[in-house]
Coordinates of C-alpha atoms in Angstrom, one line a residue:
Chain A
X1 CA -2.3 -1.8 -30.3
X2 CA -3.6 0.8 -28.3
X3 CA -6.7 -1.2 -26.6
X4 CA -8.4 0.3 -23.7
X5 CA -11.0 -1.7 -21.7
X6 CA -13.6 -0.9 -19.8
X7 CA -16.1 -3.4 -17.2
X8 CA -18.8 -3.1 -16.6
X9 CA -20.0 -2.5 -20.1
X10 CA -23.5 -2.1 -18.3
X11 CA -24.8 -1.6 -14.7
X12 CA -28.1 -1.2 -13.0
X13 CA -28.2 -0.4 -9.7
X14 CA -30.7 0.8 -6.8
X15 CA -30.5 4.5 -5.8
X16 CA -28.2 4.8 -2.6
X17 CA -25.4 2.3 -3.7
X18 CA -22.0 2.4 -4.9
X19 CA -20.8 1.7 -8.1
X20 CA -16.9 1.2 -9.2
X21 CA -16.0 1.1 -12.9
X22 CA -12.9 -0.1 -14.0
X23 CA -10.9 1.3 -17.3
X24 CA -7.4 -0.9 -18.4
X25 CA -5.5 -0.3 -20.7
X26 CA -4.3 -3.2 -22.1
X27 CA -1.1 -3.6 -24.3
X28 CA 0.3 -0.2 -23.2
X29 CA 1.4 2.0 -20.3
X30 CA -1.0 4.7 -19.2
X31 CA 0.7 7.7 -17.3
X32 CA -2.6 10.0 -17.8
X33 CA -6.2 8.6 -17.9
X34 CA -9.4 10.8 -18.2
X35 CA -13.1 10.1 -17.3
X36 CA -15.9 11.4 -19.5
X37 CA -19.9 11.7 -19.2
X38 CA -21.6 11.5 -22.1
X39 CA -25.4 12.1 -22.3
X40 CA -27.6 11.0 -24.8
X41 CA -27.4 13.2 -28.1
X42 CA -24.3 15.4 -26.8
X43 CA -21.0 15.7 -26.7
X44 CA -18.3 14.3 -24.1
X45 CA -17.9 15.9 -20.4
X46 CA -14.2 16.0 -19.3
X47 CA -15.0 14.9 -15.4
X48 CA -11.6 14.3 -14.4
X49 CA -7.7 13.8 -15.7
X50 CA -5.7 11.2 -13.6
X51 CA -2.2 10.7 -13.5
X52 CA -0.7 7.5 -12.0
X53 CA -0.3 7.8 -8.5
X54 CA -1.2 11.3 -7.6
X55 CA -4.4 12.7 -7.1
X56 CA -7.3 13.3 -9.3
X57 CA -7.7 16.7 -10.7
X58 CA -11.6 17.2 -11.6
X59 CA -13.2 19.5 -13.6
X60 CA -15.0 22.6 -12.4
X61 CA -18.7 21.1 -11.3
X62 CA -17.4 17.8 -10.7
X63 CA -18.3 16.5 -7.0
X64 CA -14.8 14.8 -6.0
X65 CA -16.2 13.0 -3.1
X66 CA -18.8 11.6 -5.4
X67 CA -16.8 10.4 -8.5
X68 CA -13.9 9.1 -7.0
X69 CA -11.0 7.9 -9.4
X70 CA -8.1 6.1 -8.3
X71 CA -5.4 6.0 -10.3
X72 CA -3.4 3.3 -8.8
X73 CA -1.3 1.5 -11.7
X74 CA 0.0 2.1 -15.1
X75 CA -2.9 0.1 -16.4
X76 CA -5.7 0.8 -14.1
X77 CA -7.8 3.3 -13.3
X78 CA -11.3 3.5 -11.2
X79 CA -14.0 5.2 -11.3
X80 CA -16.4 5.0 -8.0
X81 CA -20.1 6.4 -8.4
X82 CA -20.7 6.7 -4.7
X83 CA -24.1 7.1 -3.8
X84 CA -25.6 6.9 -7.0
X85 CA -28.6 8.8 -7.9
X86 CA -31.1 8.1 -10.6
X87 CA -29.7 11.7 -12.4
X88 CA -26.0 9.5 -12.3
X89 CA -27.6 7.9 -15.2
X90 CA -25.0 8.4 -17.9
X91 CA -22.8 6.7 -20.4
X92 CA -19.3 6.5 -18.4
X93 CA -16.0 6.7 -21.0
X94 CA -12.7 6.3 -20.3
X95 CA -9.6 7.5 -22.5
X96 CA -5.9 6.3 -21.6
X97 CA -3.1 8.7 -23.0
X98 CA 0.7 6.9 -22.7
X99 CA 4.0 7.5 -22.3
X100 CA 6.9 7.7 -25.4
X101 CA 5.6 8.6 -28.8
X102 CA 2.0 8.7 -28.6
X103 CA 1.7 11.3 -26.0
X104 CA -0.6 13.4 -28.1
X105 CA -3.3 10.8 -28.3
X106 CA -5.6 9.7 -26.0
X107 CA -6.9 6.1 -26.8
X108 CA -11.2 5.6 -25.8
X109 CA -12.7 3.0 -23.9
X110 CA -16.1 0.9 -25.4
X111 CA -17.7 2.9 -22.1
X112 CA -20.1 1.6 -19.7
X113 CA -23.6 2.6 -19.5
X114 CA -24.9 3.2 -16.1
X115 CA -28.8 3.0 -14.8
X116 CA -29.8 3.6 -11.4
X117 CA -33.2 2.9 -10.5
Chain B
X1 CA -10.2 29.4 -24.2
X2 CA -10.0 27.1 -26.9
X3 CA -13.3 25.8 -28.9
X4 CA -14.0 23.2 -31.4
X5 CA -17.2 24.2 -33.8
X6 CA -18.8 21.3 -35.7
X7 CA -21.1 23.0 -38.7
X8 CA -24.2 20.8 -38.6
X9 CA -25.2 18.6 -35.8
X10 CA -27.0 16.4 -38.7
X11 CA -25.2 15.3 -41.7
X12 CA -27.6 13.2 -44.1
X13 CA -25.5 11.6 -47.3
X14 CA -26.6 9.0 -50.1
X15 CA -24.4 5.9 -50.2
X16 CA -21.7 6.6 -52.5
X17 CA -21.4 10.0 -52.3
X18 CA -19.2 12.9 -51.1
X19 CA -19.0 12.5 -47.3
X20 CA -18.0 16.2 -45.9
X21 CA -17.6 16.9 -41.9
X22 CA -16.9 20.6 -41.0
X23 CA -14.6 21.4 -38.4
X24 CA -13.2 24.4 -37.3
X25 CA -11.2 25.2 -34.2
X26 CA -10.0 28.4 -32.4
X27 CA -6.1 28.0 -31.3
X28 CA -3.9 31.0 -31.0
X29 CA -1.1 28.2 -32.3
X30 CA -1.8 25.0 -34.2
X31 CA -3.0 22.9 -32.3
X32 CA -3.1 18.4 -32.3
X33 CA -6.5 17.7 -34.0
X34 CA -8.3 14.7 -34.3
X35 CA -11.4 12.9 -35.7
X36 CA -13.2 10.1 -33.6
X37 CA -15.8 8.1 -34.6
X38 CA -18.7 6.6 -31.9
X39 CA -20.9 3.5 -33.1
X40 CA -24.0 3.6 -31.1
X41 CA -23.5 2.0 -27.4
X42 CA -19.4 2.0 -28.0
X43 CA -16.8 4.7 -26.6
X44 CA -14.8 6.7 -29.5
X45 CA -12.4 5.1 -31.7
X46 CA -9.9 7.6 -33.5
X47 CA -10.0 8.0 -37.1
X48 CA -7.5 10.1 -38.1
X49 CA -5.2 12.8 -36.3
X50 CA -2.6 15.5 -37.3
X51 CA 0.2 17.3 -35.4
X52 CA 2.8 18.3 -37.3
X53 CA 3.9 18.0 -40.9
X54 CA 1.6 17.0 -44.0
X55 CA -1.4 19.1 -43.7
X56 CA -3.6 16.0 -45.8
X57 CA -4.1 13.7 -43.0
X58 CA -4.9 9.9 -44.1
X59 CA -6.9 7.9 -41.7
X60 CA -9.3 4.6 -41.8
X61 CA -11.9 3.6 -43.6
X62 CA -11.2 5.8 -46.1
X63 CA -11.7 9.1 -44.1
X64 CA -9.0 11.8 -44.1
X65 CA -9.0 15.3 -43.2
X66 CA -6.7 18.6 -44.4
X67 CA -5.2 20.7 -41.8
X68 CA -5.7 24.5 -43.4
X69 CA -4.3 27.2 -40.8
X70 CA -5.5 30.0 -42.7
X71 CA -9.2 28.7 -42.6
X72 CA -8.6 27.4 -38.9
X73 CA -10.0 24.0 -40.0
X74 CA -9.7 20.7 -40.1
X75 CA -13.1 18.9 -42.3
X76 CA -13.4 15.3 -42.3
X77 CA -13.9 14.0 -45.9
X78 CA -14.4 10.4 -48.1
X79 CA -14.9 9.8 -51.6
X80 CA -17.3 7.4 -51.1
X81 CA -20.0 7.2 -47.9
X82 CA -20.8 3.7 -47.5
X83 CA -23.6 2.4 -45.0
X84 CA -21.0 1.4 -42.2
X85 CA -20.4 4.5 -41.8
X86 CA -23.5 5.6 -40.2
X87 CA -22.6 7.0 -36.9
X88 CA -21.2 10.1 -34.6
X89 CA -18.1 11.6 -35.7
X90 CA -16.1 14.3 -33.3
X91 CA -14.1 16.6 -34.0
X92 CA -11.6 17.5 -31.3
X93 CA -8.5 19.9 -30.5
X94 CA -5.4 20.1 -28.1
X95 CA -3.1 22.4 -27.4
X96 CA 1.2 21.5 -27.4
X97 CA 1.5 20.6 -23.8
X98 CA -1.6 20.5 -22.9
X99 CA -3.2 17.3 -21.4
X100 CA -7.2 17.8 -22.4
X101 CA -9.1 17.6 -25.6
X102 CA -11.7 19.8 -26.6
X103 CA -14.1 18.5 -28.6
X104 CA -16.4 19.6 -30.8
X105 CA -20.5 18.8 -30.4
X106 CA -20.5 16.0 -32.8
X107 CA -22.0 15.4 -36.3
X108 CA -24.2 12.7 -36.8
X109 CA -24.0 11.2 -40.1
X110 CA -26.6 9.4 -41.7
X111 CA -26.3 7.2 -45.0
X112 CA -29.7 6.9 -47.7
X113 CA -29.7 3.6 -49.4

């Protein structure tokens, strides 16, 4: 149980264009989903906490009209690299946190690595 | 504001031997706290995790860790290191109520044939 997906798994894209990720989580209801940057060598970068249906809330730093989530389902959440720049190069990770009992966990994506050239 | 510390970015262990992951956390209460694990190219799968109750904390692979309030830590421990368990290990905190982890800066573990 607890399975979180996330496509692309990769992505390469020219400088200028727009890039959506998508994070499921599949056998499980996910009221809160967060976005993560993660570059090479370091530790994760909280970018944003979403709960279903409301509004984003990002992180200090975090350009909102760049990285836009959307939050529009229990299962899904999206995040758009609009854009994208060649220092948007990152490894993108997704977590999904649920409702009842395992509130206090937040369940990680496989993460999708992005390149722009 | 809260803070994970991870004591050694680098953690280099012969197969079969003691496998020790510091951890320490700063909480003005006890916090949830966790152990991840990240293969190379893959997002973070949890290990192990405690929040209330038994302070020895049994996870997979043979990992646990032991919740110790007076030491504010949590260290990550196995018997045994095998090869497969090459990888980044993290080392992360949240508060009752709160929504975000903190995590610590990661510990790279490396296993000598």
């Amino acid at each position: 149980g607890a399975v979180v997906s996330q496509h692309p798994s990769r992505v390469i894209c020219k400088s200028g264009t727009s890039v959506k990720i998508e994070c499921r989580s599949l056998d499980f209801q996910a009221t809160t989903m967060f976005w993560y940057r993660q570059f090479p060598k370091q530790s994760l970068m909280l970018m944003a906490t979403s709960n279903e249906g409301s509004k984003a809330t990002y992180e200090q730093g975090v350009e909102k009209d760049k990285f836009l989530i959307n939050h529009a389902s229990l299962t899904l959440s999206t995040l758009t690299v609009t854009s994208a720049h060649p220092e948007d190069s990152s490894f993108y990770i997704c977590s999904a946190r649920g409702s009842g009992g395992g509130t206090d966990t937040q369940y990680f994506g496989p993460g999708t690595r992005l390149t722009v050239l | 504001a809260q803070s994970v510390t991870q004591l050694g970015s680098h953690v280099s262990v012969s197969e079969g031997a003691l496998v020790l992951l510091r951890c320490n956390y700063s909480s003005s209460v006890p916090p949830y706290l966790f152990w991840y694990v990240q293969y190379p190219n893959q997002g973070l799968q949890l290990l192990l995790k405690y929040t209330t109750g038994a302070t020895l904390v049994k996870g997979i692979n043979g990992f646990e860790a032991e919740f110790k309030k007076s030491e504010t830590s949590f260290h990550l421990t196995k018997p045994s290191a095998h090869m497969s368990d090459a990888a980044e290990y993290f080392c992360a905190q949240k508060g009752w109520g709160a929504q975000k982890l903190v995590f610590g800066q990661g510990t790279r573990l490396t296993i000598n044939p």
